[in-house]
Amino acid sequence: MRYAVVLALLTAAFASAQQPYDLIIRGGRIVDGTGNAWFYGDVFVRGDRIARIAPAGRSGTMQAKQIIDAKGMVVAPGFIDIQSHSRGAFLSGDGRVISKITQGITTEIMGEGATNAPANEKTKTLESTGREVLQDFSGPHGFRRWLEAMQSHGTSANFGSFVGATTMRMYGKGMAQGEVTDGEMKEMAAAMKEAMEDGAFGLASALIYPPGEYSSTRELIGLSKAMSPYGGVYITHMRSEADRLLEAIDEAIEIGRKGGVPVEIYHLKASGPVNWPKMAKALDKINGARAAGLDISADMYSYTAGGTGLTACLPPNASADGKLFDNLADPAMRTKIRQEVLHQTTEWENMCTLATPEGVLITQTVNPENAAYTGKRLSEIAKMQNKHWLDAAMDLILSEHRRVETIYFMMSEDNIKAQLRQPWIKFGTDAAGLDPETAKGLAHPRSYGNYPRILGKYVREEKVIPLEDAIRKMSSAVATRLSIPDRGLIKEGMFADIVVFNPDTVGDLATYEKPHQISVGIRDVLVNGQLVVREGQHTGAKPGRMLLGPGAR
């Protein structure tokens, strides 16, 4: 009997080996995502998986429906964007996320600050950021229903999400300031647990924006304790990336230790020239915490400018109770806001002061009467209107009745290089996927070029980090951090998320002035075994799948 079973298994394995492959990638330099040195090899794909990896040239007699010649190319695991904002594209857009896929991004992880669920009447008062997707996922298991809705809609990239800490805050307390009550905390913790069981990767905070800024350390520790048994990660846009950068890292460390969870810092940076020297101390602080046993790491993008709303130039209390626009229209309240911006008395991240009006670039306006201000610096707009820059900013926000998408020039090139070298760093775009043919206004070039920029500028040209280390940080490092199985490596049995690129030409073309330009050098991209990009062109395929966190049930 035992002999018969063994024989049957061997027969099945032999039959499988004789079946033609769907695709063979021949002769490329395989950088497998582990950090190991590259090697020449052939990659065999059957269905949605990598079926075999063999030394180059061994596939000559093998049958396949499609052969890709990768001579002169690098074959790498698909890149995983740990900080995506593609909710709109995945739920109500066309799902192709062209600007991301053409960077080699095969998986996008969302959730910074806000998510579409958990949802109740209080979360519906969240003021629009210009990228919110207004669809109701209130009620039991809203987080899973949101993921399933994106799956049904169809996407070119795989996707998953953290739970937005701002969403959790609003779930319990709405737009009100102040400490949450015990009852509110209990309600929020229950929603957090359900979201983890629905497939969230953890809790993602954005602590410079109201109402997320209103969350206390105690509140975030409470939510972290709720997700800890599910293997969740606390990932944070910290309370400060500037004047109180080091103190903000201390808070993140405290949340990790007391909450019993790993900590990830979003887009690590030191903002404003006066704060650039703090990066060395920030790296020492993170390395010190790691040496003491805390699982803390960070991610980054490769630009010296950040992007967010123009409302980040206003104090958080201006948005309390959802009354930002009312306050800007009220002369007395406007005077108070003006005084706090120009003569700051409380701790908050004043983006316009850090960047200076000359370093604040308006990228999008909706109101036709403001069209002339798109692509202009705040200092230019103030001059055009013959106003103080702060009055020009407040008037523009009030006229647009939205946060107004903005780029802030604040970071140091030397710090970027120092961060890239850290063994625990990973990469994210902090951007949504866009279609260059339909995109309006300007956008941060990271939407199109973050990963090719690293491979071209910092790997090939400036040799800041080796190719193998860059690929590891783009792929398996994120998969490991988020406990995503079967992705992030070129390895037999893994899902076939694969990027084929030219190491001699890969690079970014997008600029701040002309951002809607596809990167070059990324030739072929496979998601779950299907070609989504072939010879640099999107095929229209949407084989992306929802990915669930380790606590999913």
Coordinates of C-alpha atoms in Angstrom, one line a residue:
M1 CA 0.0 0.0 0.0
R2 CA 2.8 2.4 0.9
Y3 CA 4.6 1.6 -2.4
A4 CA 1.4 2.4 -4.3
V5 CA 1.1 5.8 -2.6
V6 CA 4.7 6.7 -3.4
L7 CA 4.3 5.6 -7.0
A8 CA 1.2 7.7 -7.4
L9 CA 2.9 10.7 -6.0
L10 CA 5.9 10.3 -8.3
T11 CA 3.7 9.7 -11.3
A12 CA 1.7 12.9 -10.5
A13 CA 5.0 14.9 -10.1
F14 CA 6.4 13.5 -13.3
A15 CA 3.1 14.4 -15.2
S16 CA 3.2 17.9 -13.8
A17 CA 6.8 18.4 -14.8
Q18 CA 5.9 17.4 -18.4
Q19 CA 3.1 20.0 -18.6
P20 CA 4.1 23.0 -20.6
Y21 CA 4.8 26.2 -18.7
D22 CA 2.7 29.3 -19.3
L23 CA 5.8 31.5 -19.4
I24 CA 9.6 31.3 -19.3
I25 CA 11.8 34.3 -18.6
R26 CA 15.2 33.3 -20.1
G27 CA 18.7 34.4 -19.4
G28 CA 18.2 37.3 -17.1
R29 CA 20.3 38.4 -14.1
I30 CA 18.1 37.1 -11.2
V31 CA 18.2 39.3 -8.1
D32 CA 16.0 37.2 -5.9
G33 CA 15.0 39.6 -3.2
T34 CA 17.0 38.0 -0.4
G35 CA 19.9 40.3 -0.6
N36 CA 22.1 37.6 -2.1
A37 CA 24.3 38.3 -5.1
W38 CA 22.7 38.1 -8.6
F39 CA 23.0 35.0 -10.8
Y40 CA 22.1 34.2 -14.4
G41 CA 19.0 32.0 -14.6
D42 CA 15.7 31.1 -16.2
V43 CA 12.3 31.5 -14.4
F44 CA 9.4 29.2 -15.2
V45 CA 5.9 30.3 -14.5
R46 CA 2.9 28.0 -14.4
G47 CA -0.5 29.6 -13.5
D48 CA 0.0 32.2 -10.8
R49 CA 3.2 30.7 -9.4
I50 CA 6.9 30.4 -10.0
A51 CA 7.2 26.7 -10.8
R52 CA 10.9 26.4 -11.4
I53 CA 14.2 28.3 -11.4
A54 CA 17.1 26.9 -13.3
P55 CA 20.6 28.0 -14.4
A56 CA 20.5 30.1 -17.6
G57 CA 20.2 28.0 -20.8
R58 CA 18.5 25.0 -19.2
S59 CA 15.1 26.0 -20.7
G60 CA 16.0 25.5 -24.4
T61 CA 13.9 22.4 -24.8
M62 CA 11.1 23.3 -22.4
Q63 CA 7.7 24.1 -23.7
A64 CA 5.9 27.4 -22.8
K65 CA 3.0 29.4 -24.2
Q66 CA 5.2 32.5 -24.0
I67 CA 9.0 33.1 -23.9
I68 CA 10.5 36.4 -22.6
D69 CA 14.1 37.0 -23.5
A70 CA 15.7 38.7 -20.5
K71 CA 19.3 38.8 -21.7
G72 CA 20.9 42.0 -20.4
M73 CA 17.9 42.5 -18.0
V74 CA 17.5 42.1 -14.3
V75 CA 14.7 39.8 -13.1
A76 CA 13.5 40.8 -9.7
P77 CA 10.5 40.2 -7.4
G78 CA 7.7 42.7 -7.8
F79 CA 8.1 45.8 -5.6
I80 CA 5.8 46.3 -2.6
D81 CA 4.7 49.9 -1.9
I82 CA 4.2 50.1 1.9
Q83 CA 2.6 53.6 1.7
S84 CA 0.0 53.8 -1.1
H85 CA -2.9 56.1 -1.5
S86 CA -4.6 54.3 -4.4
R87 CA -8.0 53.8 -2.7
G88 CA -9.8 55.9 -5.2
A89 CA -8.2 54.1 -8.2
F90 CA -9.0 50.7 -6.7
L91 CA -12.6 51.4 -5.7
S92 CA -14.0 53.8 -8.2
G93 CA -11.2 54.4 -10.8
D94 CA -10.1 52.1 -13.6
G95 CA -7.9 50.1 -11.3
R96 CA -4.9 50.1 -13.6
V97 CA -2.7 52.4 -11.5
I98 CA -0.4 53.0 -14.5
S99 CA 2.0 55.3 -12.7
K100 CA 2.7 52.6 -10.1
I101 CA 2.7 49.4 -12.2
T102 CA 5.2 51.0 -14.6
Q103 CA 7.5 51.5 -11.7
G104 CA 7.5 47.8 -11.1
I105 CA 5.1 48.0 -8.1
T106 CA 3.0 44.9 -8.0
T107 CA 1.5 45.3 -4.5
E108 CA 0.2 48.4 -2.8
I109 CA -0.5 48.7 1.0
M110 CA -2.8 51.5 2.0
G111 CA -4.1 53.0 5.3
E112 CA -2.1 56.0 6.4
G113 CA -4.4 57.9 8.7
A114 CA -7.7 57.2 7.0
T115 CA -9.5 54.1 5.6
N116 CA -12.9 53.5 4.2
A117 CA -13.7 51.3 7.2
P118 CA -14.6 50.7 10.0
A119 CA -17.3 53.2 9.5
N120 CA -20.3 54.7 11.4
E121 CA -22.1 58.0 11.5
K122 CA -19.1 59.8 13.1
T123 CA -16.6 58.8 10.4
K124 CA -18.8 60.3 7.7
T125 CA -18.0 63.8 9.0
L126 CA -14.3 63.5 8.0
E127 CA -13.6 66.5 5.9
S128 CA -12.7 65.6 2.3
T129 CA -9.0 65.3 1.5
G130 CA -9.6 65.3 -2.2
R131 CA -8.9 61.6 -2.4
E132 CA -11.6 60.2 -0.2
V133 CA -13.9 57.5 -1.7
L134 CA -17.4 58.2 -0.5
Q135 CA -19.0 54.7 -0.2
D136 CA -20.6 53.4 2.9
F137 CA -19.0 50.4 4.6
S138 CA -20.6 50.9 8.0
G139 CA -21.9 47.9 9.9
P140 CA -20.3 44.6 10.8
H141 CA -17.1 43.6 8.9
G142 CA -17.0 46.8 6.9
F143 CA -13.2 46.5 6.5
R144 CA -13.5 43.2 4.8
R145 CA -16.4 44.4 2.6
W146 CA -14.2 47.3 1.6
L147 CA -11.4 45.0 0.5
E148 CA -13.8 42.7 -1.3
A149 CA -15.3 45.7 -3.1
M150 CA -11.9 46.7 -4.5
Q151 CA -11.3 43.0 -5.4
S152 CA -14.6 42.9 -7.3
H153 CA -13.8 46.3 -9.0
G154 CA -10.6 44.9 -10.6
T155 CA -7.1 46.0 -10.0
S156 CA -3.8 45.6 -11.8
A157 CA -1.8 45.4 -8.6
N158 CA -2.3 43.4 -5.4
F159 CA -3.5 45.4 -2.5
G160 CA -4.0 45.4 1.3
S161 CA -4.4 48.0 4.0
F162 CA -3.7 49.0 7.6
V163 CA -6.6 50.5 9.6
G164 CA -6.4 54.3 9.6
A165 CA -5.9 55.6 13.2
T166 CA -7.7 58.8 12.2
T167 CA -10.7 56.7 11.1
M168 CA -10.5 54.8 14.5
R169 CA -10.4 58.1 16.3
M170 CA -13.5 59.4 14.5
Y171 CA -15.2 56.1 15.0
G172 CA -15.2 56.8 18.7
K173 CA -15.1 60.6 19.0
G174 CA -15.8 62.2 15.6
M175 CA -14.0 65.5 15.0
A176 CA -14.0 66.5 18.7
Q177 CA -10.8 67.3 20.5
G178 CA -9.9 65.8 23.9
E179 CA -9.1 62.4 25.5
V180 CA -11.4 59.5 24.6
T181 CA -13.6 58.2 27.4
D182 CA -13.4 54.6 28.6
G183 CA -16.6 53.8 26.7
E184 CA -15.3 55.3 23.5
M185 CA -12.0 53.5 23.9
K186 CA -13.8 50.2 24.4
E187 CA -15.9 50.8 21.2
M188 CA -12.7 51.7 19.2
A189 CA -10.8 48.6 20.5
A190 CA -13.7 46.3 19.5
A191 CA -13.7 47.9 16.0
M192 CA -9.9 47.5 15.8
K193 CA -10.1 43.8 16.7
E194 CA -12.8 43.2 14.1
A195 CA -10.8 45.0 11.4
M196 CA -7.7 42.8 12.2
E197 CA -9.9 39.7 11.8
D198 CA -11.1 41.2 8.5
G199 CA -7.6 41.3 7.2
A200 CA -5.9 44.6 8.3
F201 CA -2.1 44.6 8.6
G202 CA -2.2 46.8 11.7
L203 CA -2.8 50.4 12.8
A204 CA -1.6 53.4 10.7
S205 CA -1.5 56.9 12.2
A206 CA -1.1 60.3 10.7
L207 CA -0.4 62.5 13.7
I208 CA 0.1 66.0 12.2
Y209 CA -3.4 66.1 10.6
P210 CA -6.6 66.8 12.5
P211 CA -8.4 64.9 13.9
G212 CA -5.6 62.3 14.0
E213 CA -3.5 64.9 15.7
Y214 CA -6.0 64.9 18.6
S215 CA -5.1 61.3 19.5
S216 CA -3.1 60.8 22.7
T217 CA -0.3 58.4 23.2
R218 CA -2.6 56.5 25.6
E219 CA -5.2 56.1 22.9
L220 CA -2.7 54.7 20.4
I221 CA -1.3 52.3 23.0
G222 CA -4.9 51.1 23.7
L223 CA -5.5 50.4 20.0
S224 CA -2.1 48.8 19.7
K225 CA -2.9 46.4 22.6
A226 CA -6.1 45.5 20.8
M227 CA -4.3 44.5 17.6
S228 CA -1.2 42.9 19.3
P229 CA -2.7 39.4 19.5
Y230 CA -3.3 39.4 15.8
G231 CA 0.3 40.1 14.8
G232 CA -0.4 43.7 13.8
V233 CA 2.2 46.5 13.1
Y234 CA 1.9 50.1 14.4
I235 CA 3.0 52.3 11.5
T236 CA 3.1 56.0 11.9
H237 CA 3.4 59.4 10.2
M238 CA 4.8 60.7 13.5
R239 CA 3.7 63.7 15.4
S240 CA 6.7 65.6 14.2
E241 CA 9.3 65.2 11.5
A242 CA 10.8 68.6 12.2
D243 CA 11.4 70.6 15.4
R244 CA 10.3 67.6 17.7
L245 CA 11.5 64.8 15.5
L246 CA 13.4 63.0 18.3
E247 CA 10.6 63.4 20.7
A248 CA 8.2 61.9 18.1
I249 CA 10.4 58.9 17.8
D250 CA 10.3 58.5 21.5
E251 CA 6.5 58.5 21.4
A252 CA 6.5 55.8 18.7
I253 CA 8.9 53.7 20.7
E254 CA 6.7 54.1 23.8
I255 CA 3.6 53.0 21.8
G256 CA 5.5 49.9 20.5
R257 CA 6.8 48.9 23.9
K258 CA 3.6 49.4 25.9
G259 CA 1.3 48.3 23.1
G260 CA 3.3 45.1 22.5
V261 CA 3.7 45.7 18.8
P262 CA 6.4 46.2 16.1
V263 CA 6.8 49.8 15.0
E264 CA 7.3 51.2 11.5
I265 CA 7.9 54.9 10.8
Y266 CA 6.4 56.3 7.6
H267 CA 8.6 58.3 5.2
L268 CA 11.5 59.0 7.7
K269 CA 12.8 62.5 7.3
A270 CA 14.1 65.6 9.0
S271 CA 12.1 68.6 7.7
G272 CA 13.5 72.1 7.4
P273 CA 17.3 73.0 7.2
V274 CA 17.4 73.8 10.9
N275 CA 16.5 70.2 11.6
W276 CA 18.7 68.4 9.1
P277 CA 21.4 67.7 11.6
K278 CA 18.9 65.8 13.7
M279 CA 18.8 62.9 11.3
A280 CA 22.1 61.4 12.6
K281 CA 20.6 61.4 16.1
A282 CA 17.3 60.0 14.8
L283 CA 19.2 57.0 13.2
D284 CA 21.1 56.5 16.4
K285 CA 17.8 56.5 18.4
I286 CA 16.2 53.9 16.1
N287 CA 19.4 51.7 16.1
G288 CA 19.5 52.1 19.9
A289 CA 15.9 50.9 20.3
R290 CA 16.6 48.0 18.1
A291 CA 19.7 47.1 20.1
A292 CA 17.5 47.1 23.2
G293 CA 15.1 44.7 21.7
L294 CA 12.3 46.7 20.1
D295 CA 11.3 45.8 16.6
I296 CA 11.3 49.3 15.0
S297 CA 12.2 50.2 11.5
A298 CA 11.2 52.8 8.8
D299 CA 10.5 53.4 5.2
M300 CA 11.1 56.4 2.9
Y301 CA 10.8 57.9 -0.5
S302 CA 13.7 59.3 -2.5
Y303 CA 12.8 63.0 -2.9
T304 CA 13.7 66.1 -1.0
A305 CA 10.2 67.4 -1.1
G306 CA 7.0 66.0 0.6
G307 CA 3.4 66.3 -0.5
T308 CA 0.3 67.0 1.5
G309 CA -2.5 69.6 1.8
L310 CA -2.1 73.3 2.1
T311 CA -4.2 73.0 5.3
A312 CA -1.0 71.6 6.9
C313 CA 0.0 75.2 7.3
L314 CA -2.8 75.8 9.8
P315 CA -2.9 74.8 13.5
P316 CA -4.9 71.6 14.1
N317 CA -7.4 73.3 16.4
A318 CA -8.6 75.3 13.4
S319 CA -10.3 72.1 12.2
A320 CA -11.8 71.1 15.5
D321 CA -15.4 69.8 15.3
G322 CA -15.2 69.9 11.5
K323 CA -15.4 73.7 11.4
L324 CA -12.3 74.6 9.5
F325 CA -14.1 76.4 6.6
D326 CA -16.5 78.1 9.0
N327 CA -13.5 79.3 11.1
L328 CA -11.7 80.7 8.0
A329 CA -14.8 82.6 7.0
D330 CA -15.2 84.1 10.5
P331 CA -13.0 87.3 10.9
A332 CA -12.4 86.8 14.6
M333 CA -11.5 83.1 14.3
R334 CA -9.3 83.9 11.3
T335 CA -7.4 86.4 13.3
K336 CA -6.7 83.8 16.0
I337 CA -5.5 81.3 13.4
R338 CA -3.3 83.9 11.8
Q339 CA -1.7 84.7 15.1
E340 CA -1.0 81.1 15.9
V341 CA 0.6 80.5 12.5
L342 CA 2.9 83.6 12.7
H343 CA 3.6 83.4 16.4
Q344 CA 3.3 79.7 17.3
T345 CA 2.4 79.0 20.9
T346 CA 1.5 75.3 20.8
E347 CA 3.3 72.2 19.4
W348 CA 2.3 71.4 15.8
E349 CA 4.0 70.9 12.5
N350 CA 3.9 74.3 10.7
M351 CA 4.6 73.2 7.1
C352 CA 4.7 76.7 5.6
T353 CA 7.2 77.9 8.1
L354 CA 9.4 74.8 7.6
A355 CA 9.4 75.1 3.8
T356 CA 9.0 78.9 3.6
P357 CA 6.4 80.4 1.2
E358 CA 9.0 80.0 -1.6
G359 CA 9.1 76.3 -1.0
V360 CA 5.4 75.7 -1.1
L361 CA 4.1 74.6 -4.6
I362 CA 0.4 74.4 -5.3
T363 CA -0.2 71.3 -7.5
Q364 CA -4.0 71.2 -7.9
T365 CA -7.0 73.5 -7.8
V366 CA -10.6 72.7 -8.7
N367 CA -12.3 76.1 -8.7
P368 CA -11.9 77.6 -12.2
E369 CA -11.1 81.0 -10.7
N370 CA -8.1 79.5 -9.0
A371 CA -6.7 77.8 -12.1
A372 CA -3.9 80.4 -12.5
Y373 CA -2.4 79.3 -9.1
T374 CA -1.8 75.7 -10.1
G375 CA 2.0 75.2 -10.5
K376 CA 2.8 78.4 -8.6
R377 CA 4.7 78.9 -5.4
L378 CA 2.8 80.4 -2.4
S379 CA 5.1 83.4 -2.5
E380 CA 4.2 83.9 -6.2
I381 CA 0.4 83.7 -5.4
A382 CA 0.8 86.2 -2.6
K383 CA 2.5 88.6 -5.0
M384 CA -0.1 88.1 -7.7
Q385 CA -2.9 88.9 -5.1
N386 CA -0.9 91.6 -3.3
K387 CA -1.5 89.8 0.0
H388 CA 0.5 88.4 2.8
W389 CA 1.3 84.7 2.0
L390 CA -0.8 83.4 4.9
D391 CA -3.9 85.4 3.8
A392 CA -3.4 84.0 0.3
A393 CA -3.2 80.5 1.7
M394 CA -6.3 80.8 3.8
D395 CA -8.3 82.4 1.0
L396 CA -7.3 79.6 -1.4
I397 CA -8.3 76.9 1.1
L398 CA -11.6 78.6 1.7
S399 CA -12.3 79.2 -2.0
E400 CA -11.4 75.6 -2.9
H401 CA -13.3 74.2 0.2
R402 CA -10.7 71.4 0.3
R403 CA -7.2 70.8 1.6
V404 CA -5.6 71.9 -1.7
E405 CA -2.8 69.5 -2.8
T406 CA 0.6 71.0 -2.2
I407 CA 4.3 70.1 -2.4
Y408 CA 6.7 71.2 0.3
F409 CA 10.5 71.4 -0.3
M410 CA 12.1 70.6 3.1
M411 CA 14.6 67.8 3.1
S412 CA 18.3 67.1 2.7
E413 CA 19.9 65.0 -0.1
D414 CA 22.7 63.9 2.3
N415 CA 20.1 62.6 4.8
I416 CA 18.4 60.6 2.0
K417 CA 21.6 58.9 1.3
A418 CA 22.3 58.2 5.0
Q419 CA 18.8 56.7 5.3
L420 CA 19.1 54.5 2.2
R421 CA 22.1 52.8 3.8
Q422 CA 20.2 51.6 6.9
P423 CA 19.6 47.8 6.8
W424 CA 16.1 48.2 8.2
I425 CA 14.8 50.8 5.7
K426 CA 12.1 50.1 3.2
F427 CA 10.5 52.1 0.4
G428 CA 7.0 53.6 -0.2
T429 CA 5.6 56.2 -2.6
D430 CA 3.2 58.0 -0.3
A431 CA 1.2 58.5 -3.5
A432 CA -1.8 57.3 -5.5
G433 CA -1.6 55.5 -8.8
L434 CA -2.4 57.9 -11.7
D435 CA -3.0 57.7 -15.4
P436 CA -0.9 60.2 -17.3
E437 CA -3.5 60.5 -20.0
T438 CA -6.2 61.7 -17.7
A439 CA -4.4 63.2 -14.7
K440 CA -5.2 66.8 -14.0
G441 CA -2.9 69.5 -12.5
L442 CA 0.4 68.6 -11.1
A443 CA 1.4 65.8 -8.8
H444 CA 4.4 64.8 -6.7
P445 CA 6.8 62.9 -9.1
R446 CA 7.0 60.1 -6.6
S447 CA 3.7 58.9 -8.1
Y448 CA 5.6 57.9 -11.2
G449 CA 9.3 57.6 -10.3
N450 CA 10.2 56.6 -6.8
Y451 CA 11.5 53.1 -7.4
P452 CA 13.2 53.7 -10.8
R453 CA 14.8 56.8 -9.3
I454 CA 16.4 54.7 -6.5
L455 CA 17.6 52.1 -9.1
G456 CA 18.9 54.7 -11.5
K457 CA 20.2 57.6 -9.4
Y458 CA 21.2 55.9 -6.1
V459 CA 22.2 52.4 -7.3
R460 CA 23.6 52.8 -10.8
E461 CA 24.8 56.4 -10.9
E462 CA 25.8 57.3 -7.3
K463 CA 26.4 53.8 -6.0
V464 CA 24.9 54.7 -2.6
I465 CA 23.6 51.1 -2.1
P466 CA 24.1 47.9 -4.1
L467 CA 21.5 46.6 -6.5
E468 CA 20.8 43.5 -4.4
D469 CA 20.2 45.6 -1.2
A470 CA 17.9 48.0 -3.0
I471 CA 15.8 45.1 -4.4
R472 CA 15.5 43.5 -1.0
K473 CA 14.3 46.7 0.5
M474 CA 11.7 47.0 -2.3
S475 CA 10.4 43.5 -2.0
S476 CA 11.1 40.8 0.7
A477 CA 11.8 43.4 3.4
V478 CA 8.2 44.7 3.2
A479 CA 6.7 41.2 2.7
T480 CA 8.5 40.0 5.9
R481 CA 7.5 43.1 7.8
L482 CA 3.9 42.6 7.0
S483 CA 3.9 38.8 7.2
I484 CA 2.8 38.5 3.6
P485 CA 3.4 34.9 2.6
D486 CA 4.6 33.6 -0.8
R487 CA 5.5 37.1 -2.2
G488 CA 8.6 39.3 -2.3
L489 CA 11.1 36.6 -3.6
I490 CA 12.0 35.0 -6.9
K491 CA 11.7 31.5 -5.5
E492 CA 10.0 28.3 -6.5
G493 CA 6.4 28.1 -5.2
M494 CA 6.1 31.9 -4.7
F495 CA 3.4 33.9 -6.5
A496 CA 4.7 35.1 -9.8
D497 CA 4.9 38.9 -9.1
I498 CA 8.0 39.7 -11.2
V499 CA 9.7 42.7 -12.7
V500 CA 12.1 42.7 -15.7
F501 CA 14.1 45.9 -16.1
N502 CA 17.2 47.2 -17.8
P503 CA 19.7 48.2 -15.2
D504 CA 21.6 50.4 -17.6
T505 CA 18.6 52.6 -18.4
V506 CA 16.1 52.4 -15.5
G507 CA 15.3 55.8 -14.1
D508 CA 12.6 58.4 -13.4
L509 CA 11.5 61.1 -15.8
A510 CA 8.8 62.8 -13.7
T511 CA 9.7 66.2 -12.4
Y512 CA 7.9 68.7 -10.1
E513 CA 7.1 70.9 -13.1
K514 CA 6.2 68.0 -15.5
P515 CA 5.3 65.0 -13.3
H516 CA 3.0 63.0 -15.5
Q517 CA 5.8 61.0 -17.2
I518 CA 6.2 57.3 -17.1
S519 CA 9.6 56.0 -15.9
V520 CA 11.9 54.3 -18.3
G521 CA 13.7 50.9 -18.1
I522 CA 10.9 48.9 -16.5
R523 CA 10.2 46.6 -19.4
D524 CA 7.9 43.8 -18.2
V525 CA 5.8 43.3 -15.1
L526 CA 3.9 40.2 -14.0
V527 CA 1.2 40.1 -11.3
N528 CA 0.1 36.7 -10.2
G529 CA 1.6 35.2 -13.4
Q530 CA -0.1 37.6 -15.8
L531 CA 1.7 40.2 -17.9
V532 CA 0.4 43.7 -16.8
V533 CA 3.3 45.6 -18.5
R534 CA 4.9 44.2 -21.7
E535 CA 7.7 46.2 -23.4
G536 CA 6.9 49.2 -21.2
Q537 CA 3.2 49.3 -22.2
H538 CA 0.2 48.5 -19.9
T539 CA -1.6 45.4 -21.2
G540 CA -4.9 46.3 -19.5
A541 CA -4.8 43.2 -17.4
K542 CA -6.2 43.4 -13.8
P543 CA -5.1 40.2 -12.0
G544 CA -4.5 41.9 -8.7
R545 CA -5.7 40.3 -5.5
M546 CA -6.5 41.5 -2.0
L547 CA -3.9 40.5 0.6
L548 CA -4.9 39.9 4.2
G549 CA -2.9 40.5 7.4
P550 CA -1.7 37.7 9.7
G551 CA -4.8 38.0 12.0
A552 CA -7.4 37.5 9.2
R553 CA -10.1 35.0 10.0

